[in-house]
Short mmCIF file of C-alpha atoms and ligand atoms in Angstrom, two decimals:
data_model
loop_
_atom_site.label_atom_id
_atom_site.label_comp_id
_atom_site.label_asym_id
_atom_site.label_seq_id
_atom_site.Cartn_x
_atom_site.Cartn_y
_atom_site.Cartn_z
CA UNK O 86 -25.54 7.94 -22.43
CA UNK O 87 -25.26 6.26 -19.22
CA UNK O 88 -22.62 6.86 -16.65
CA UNK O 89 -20.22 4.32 -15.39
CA UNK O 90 -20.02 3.15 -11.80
CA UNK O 91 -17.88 0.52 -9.77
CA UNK O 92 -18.53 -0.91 -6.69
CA UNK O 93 -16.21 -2.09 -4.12
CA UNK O 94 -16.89 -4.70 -1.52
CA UNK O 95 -15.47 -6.95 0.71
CA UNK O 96 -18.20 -9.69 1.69
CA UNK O 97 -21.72 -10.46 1.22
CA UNK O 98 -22.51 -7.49 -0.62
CA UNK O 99 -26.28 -6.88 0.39
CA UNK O 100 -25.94 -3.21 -0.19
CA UNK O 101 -24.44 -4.15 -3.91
CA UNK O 102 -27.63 -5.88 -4.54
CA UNK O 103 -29.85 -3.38 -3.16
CA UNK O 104 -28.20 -1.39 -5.77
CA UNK O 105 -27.87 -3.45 -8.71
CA UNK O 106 -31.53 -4.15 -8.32
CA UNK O 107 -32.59 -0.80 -7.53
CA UNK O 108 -32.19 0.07 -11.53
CA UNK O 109 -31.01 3.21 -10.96
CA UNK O 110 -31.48 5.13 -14.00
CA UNK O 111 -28.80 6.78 -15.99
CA UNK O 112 -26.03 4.80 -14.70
CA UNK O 113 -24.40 1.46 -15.42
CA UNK O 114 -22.61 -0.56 -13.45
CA UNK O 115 -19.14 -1.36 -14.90
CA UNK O 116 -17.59 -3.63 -12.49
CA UNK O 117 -17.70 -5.17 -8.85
CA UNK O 118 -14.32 -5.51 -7.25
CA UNK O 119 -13.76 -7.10 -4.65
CA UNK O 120 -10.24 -7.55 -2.31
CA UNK O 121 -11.64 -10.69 -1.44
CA UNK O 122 -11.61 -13.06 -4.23
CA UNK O 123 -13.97 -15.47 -2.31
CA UNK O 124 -16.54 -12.73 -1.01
CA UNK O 125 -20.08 -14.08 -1.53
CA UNK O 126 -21.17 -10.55 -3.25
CA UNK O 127 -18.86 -11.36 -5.90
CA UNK O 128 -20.17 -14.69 -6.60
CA UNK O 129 -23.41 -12.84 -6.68
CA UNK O 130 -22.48 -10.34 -9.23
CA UNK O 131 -21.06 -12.96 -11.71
CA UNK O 132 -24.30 -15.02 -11.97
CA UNK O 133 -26.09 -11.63 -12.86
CA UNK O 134 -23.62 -11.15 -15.65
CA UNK O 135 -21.86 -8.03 -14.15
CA UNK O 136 -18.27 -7.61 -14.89
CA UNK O 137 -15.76 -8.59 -11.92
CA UNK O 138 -12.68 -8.51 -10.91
CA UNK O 139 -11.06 -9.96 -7.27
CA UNK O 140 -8.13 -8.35 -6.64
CA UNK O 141 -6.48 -10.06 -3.37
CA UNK O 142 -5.06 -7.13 -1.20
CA UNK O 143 -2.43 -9.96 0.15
CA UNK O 144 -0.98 -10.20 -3.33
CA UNK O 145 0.70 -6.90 -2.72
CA UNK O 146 3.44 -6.32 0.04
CA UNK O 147 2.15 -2.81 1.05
CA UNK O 148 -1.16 -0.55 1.05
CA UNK O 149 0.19 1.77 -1.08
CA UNK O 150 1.24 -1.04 -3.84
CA UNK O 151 -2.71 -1.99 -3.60
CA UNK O 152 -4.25 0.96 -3.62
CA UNK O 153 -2.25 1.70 -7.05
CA UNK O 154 -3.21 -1.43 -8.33
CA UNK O 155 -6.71 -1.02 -7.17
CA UNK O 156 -6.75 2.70 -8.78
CA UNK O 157 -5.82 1.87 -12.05
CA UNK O 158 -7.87 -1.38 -12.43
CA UNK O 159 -11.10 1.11 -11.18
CA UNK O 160 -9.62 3.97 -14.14
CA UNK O 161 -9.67 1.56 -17.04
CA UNK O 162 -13.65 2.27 -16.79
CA UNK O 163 -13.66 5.77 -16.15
CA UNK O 164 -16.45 5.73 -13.23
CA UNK O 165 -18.78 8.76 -12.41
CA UNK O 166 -19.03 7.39 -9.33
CA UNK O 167 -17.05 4.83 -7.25
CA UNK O 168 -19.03 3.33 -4.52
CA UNK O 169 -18.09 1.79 -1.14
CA UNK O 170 -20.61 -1.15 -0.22
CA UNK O 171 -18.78 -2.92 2.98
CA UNK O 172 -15.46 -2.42 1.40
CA UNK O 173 -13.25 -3.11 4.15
CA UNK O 174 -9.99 -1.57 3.53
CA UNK O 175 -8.46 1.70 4.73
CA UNK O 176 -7.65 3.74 1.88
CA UNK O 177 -4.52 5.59 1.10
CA UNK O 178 -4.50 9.62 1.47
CA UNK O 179 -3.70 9.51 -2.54
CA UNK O 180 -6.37 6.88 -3.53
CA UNK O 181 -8.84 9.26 -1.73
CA UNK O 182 -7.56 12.62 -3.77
CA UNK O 183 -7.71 10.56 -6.75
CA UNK O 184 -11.40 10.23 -6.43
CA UNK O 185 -12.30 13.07 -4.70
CA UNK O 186 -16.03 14.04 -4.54
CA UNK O 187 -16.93 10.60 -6.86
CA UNK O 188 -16.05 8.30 -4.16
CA UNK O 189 -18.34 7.40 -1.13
CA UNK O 190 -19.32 5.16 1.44
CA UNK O 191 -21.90 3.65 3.63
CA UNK O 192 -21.49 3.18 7.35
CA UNK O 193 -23.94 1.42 9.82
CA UNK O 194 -24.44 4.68 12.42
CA UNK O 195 -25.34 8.30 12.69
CA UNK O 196 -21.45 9.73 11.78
CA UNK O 197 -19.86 11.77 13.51
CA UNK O 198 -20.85 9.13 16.19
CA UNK O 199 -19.39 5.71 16.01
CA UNK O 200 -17.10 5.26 13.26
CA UNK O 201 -14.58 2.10 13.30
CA UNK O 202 -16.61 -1.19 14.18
CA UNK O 203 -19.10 -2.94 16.48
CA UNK O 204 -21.53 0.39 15.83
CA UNK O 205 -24.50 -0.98 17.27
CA UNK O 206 -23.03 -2.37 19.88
CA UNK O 207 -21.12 0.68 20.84
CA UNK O 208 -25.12 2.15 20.07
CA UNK O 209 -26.47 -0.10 22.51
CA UNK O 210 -23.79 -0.35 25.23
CA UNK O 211 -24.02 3.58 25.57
CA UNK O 212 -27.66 3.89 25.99
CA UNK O 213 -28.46 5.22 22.26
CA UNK O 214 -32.29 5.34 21.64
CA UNK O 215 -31.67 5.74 17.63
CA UNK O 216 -29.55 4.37 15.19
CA UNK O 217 -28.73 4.87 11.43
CA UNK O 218 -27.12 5.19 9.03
CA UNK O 219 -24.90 7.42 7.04
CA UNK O 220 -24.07 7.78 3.22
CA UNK O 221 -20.80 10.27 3.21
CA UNK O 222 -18.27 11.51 0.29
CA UNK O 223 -14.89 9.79 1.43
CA UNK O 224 -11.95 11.67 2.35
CA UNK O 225 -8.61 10.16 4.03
CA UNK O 226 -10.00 10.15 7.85
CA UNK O 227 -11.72 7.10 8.35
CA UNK O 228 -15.77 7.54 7.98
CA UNK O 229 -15.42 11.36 7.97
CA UNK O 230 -16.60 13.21 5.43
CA UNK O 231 -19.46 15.04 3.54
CA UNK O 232 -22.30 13.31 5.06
CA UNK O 233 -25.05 12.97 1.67
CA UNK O 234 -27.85 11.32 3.63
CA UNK O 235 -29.02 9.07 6.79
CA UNK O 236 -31.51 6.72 8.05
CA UNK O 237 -32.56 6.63 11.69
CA UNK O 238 -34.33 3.80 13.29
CA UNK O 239 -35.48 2.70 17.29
CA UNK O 240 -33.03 1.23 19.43
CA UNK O 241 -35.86 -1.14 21.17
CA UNK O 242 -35.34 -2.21 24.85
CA UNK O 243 -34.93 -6.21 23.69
CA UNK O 244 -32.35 -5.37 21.18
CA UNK O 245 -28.95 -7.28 20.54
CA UNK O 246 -26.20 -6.37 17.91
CA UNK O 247 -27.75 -8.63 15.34
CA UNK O 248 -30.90 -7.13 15.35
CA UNK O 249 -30.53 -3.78 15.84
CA UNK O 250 -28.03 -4.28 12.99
CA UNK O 251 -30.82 -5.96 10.76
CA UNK O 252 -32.96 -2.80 11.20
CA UNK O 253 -30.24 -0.42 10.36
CA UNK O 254 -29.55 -2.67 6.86
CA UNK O 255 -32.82 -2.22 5.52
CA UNK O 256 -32.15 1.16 5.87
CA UNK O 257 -28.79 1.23 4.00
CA UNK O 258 -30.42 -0.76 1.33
CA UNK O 259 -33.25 2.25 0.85
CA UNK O 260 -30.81 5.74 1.48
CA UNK O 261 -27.66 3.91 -0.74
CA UNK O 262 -29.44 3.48 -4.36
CA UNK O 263 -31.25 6.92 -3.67
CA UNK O 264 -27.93 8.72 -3.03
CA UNK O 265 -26.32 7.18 -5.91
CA UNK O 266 -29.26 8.48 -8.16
CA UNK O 267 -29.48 12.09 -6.51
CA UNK O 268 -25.84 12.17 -7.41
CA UNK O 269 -25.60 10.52 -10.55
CA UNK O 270 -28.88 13.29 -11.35
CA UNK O 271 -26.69 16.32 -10.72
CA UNK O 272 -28.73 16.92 -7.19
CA UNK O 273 -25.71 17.38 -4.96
CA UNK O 274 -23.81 19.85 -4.04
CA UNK O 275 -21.08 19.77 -2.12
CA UNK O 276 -19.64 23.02 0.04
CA UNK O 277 -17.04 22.58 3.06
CA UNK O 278 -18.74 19.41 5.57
CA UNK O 279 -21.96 20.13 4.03
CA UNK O 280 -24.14 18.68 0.93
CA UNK O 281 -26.91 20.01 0.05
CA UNK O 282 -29.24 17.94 -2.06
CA UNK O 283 -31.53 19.39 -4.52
CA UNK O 284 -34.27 16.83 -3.57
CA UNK O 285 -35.39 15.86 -0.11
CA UNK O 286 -36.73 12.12 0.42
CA UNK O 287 -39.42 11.52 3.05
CA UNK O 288 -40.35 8.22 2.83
CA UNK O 289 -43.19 6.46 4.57
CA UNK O 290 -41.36 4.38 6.37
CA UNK O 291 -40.56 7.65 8.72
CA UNK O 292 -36.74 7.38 7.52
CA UNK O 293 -35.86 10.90 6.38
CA UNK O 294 -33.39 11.22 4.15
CA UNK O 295 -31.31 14.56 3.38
C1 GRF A 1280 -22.92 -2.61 5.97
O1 GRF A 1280 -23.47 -2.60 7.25
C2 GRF A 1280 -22.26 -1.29 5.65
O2 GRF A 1280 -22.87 -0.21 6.28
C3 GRF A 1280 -20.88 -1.47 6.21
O3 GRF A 1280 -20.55 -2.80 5.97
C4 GRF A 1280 -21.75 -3.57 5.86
C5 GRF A 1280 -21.69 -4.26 4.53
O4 GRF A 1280 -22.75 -5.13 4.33
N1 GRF A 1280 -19.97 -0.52 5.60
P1 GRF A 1280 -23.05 -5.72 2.90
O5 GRF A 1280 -21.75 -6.40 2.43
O6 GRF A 1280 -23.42 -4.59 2.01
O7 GRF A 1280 -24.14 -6.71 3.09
#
């Protein structure tokens, strides 16, 4: 029987797609929601037929109100897995506990360096001759957490923000679907900061993952 997953987002939702089309196997994907109800990702998800739901984090007069709401409308479908793809909310110390080791995230650098925004600027402003990026498990502390697998690329000479940051997303869009299958597999193993991951990925492209 295939196991549930929902994915959060907050925009265009390329890394969604790079999912949804990845066919992972084993798993299917429940629902898309969204805190923006006019995000183009959910727009997206609706003319594949995938259930979704916007729920508009300005409808509710604190964080903690959302996060509830947002909780309990991601529990009516019992997830495996509850994935982060440009969700762009802080979450709540309790919403975090609640999905402890089945919640994670994708951020556009090599964590621990350069969480927040503007990575590859930051990337590029400081001298950086790599990037990345980082699949983690999510705990309260803002991209911190169990790091399950990255993706390094160049930082070329020429490079601005955009394109650097174009690089990087191709990247997220290979190391996201194959973290969601090691751990939707049973590959990953989680101990302290560490994961260790039952399979190791080395792909052509030179992107190592794990
Ligand atoms: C990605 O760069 C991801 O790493 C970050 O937000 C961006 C979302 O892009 N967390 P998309 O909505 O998946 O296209």
């Amino acid at each position: 029987m295939s196991k549930n997953i929902v994915i959060l987002i907050s925009g265009r939702g390329s890394n969604m797609q790079a999912i949804v089309q990845a066919n992972i196997p084993g798993i299917h994907i429940a629902a898309i929601i969204s805190n923006d109800p006019d995000a183009l990702g959910l727009r997206w998800a609706k003319e594949q037929g995938i259930h979704t739901i916007a729920l508009n984090h300005q409808d509710f007069p604190t964080r903690a109100e959302f996060d509830l709401a947002l909780q309990h409308s991601i529990d009516q479908f019992s997830p495996e897995l509850v994935v982060l793809a440009g969700f762009m909310r802080i979450l709540s110390e309790s919403f975090t506990q609640h999905f402890a080791h089945k919640l994670i995230n994708i951020h556009p650098s090599l964590l621990p360096s350069f969480t927040g925004l503007h990575t590859h600027q930051r990337a590029i402003d400081m001298g950086c001759k790599i990037a990345g990026c980082t699949v983690h498990f999510v705990t309260a502390q803002l991209d911190y957490g169990p790091i399950i697998t990255q993706a390094v690329v160049p930082i070329l000479p020429e490079d601005t923000e955009e394109c650097l940051a174009n690089r990087v997303l191709k990247m997220e869009h290979q190391i996201y679907p194959q973290a969601i299958a090691d751990f939707i597999g049973g590959h990953l193993t989680i101990k302290g900061m560490q994961v260790h991951n039952s399979r190791t990925h080395l792909q052509e492209n030179g992107a190592i993952y794990s």
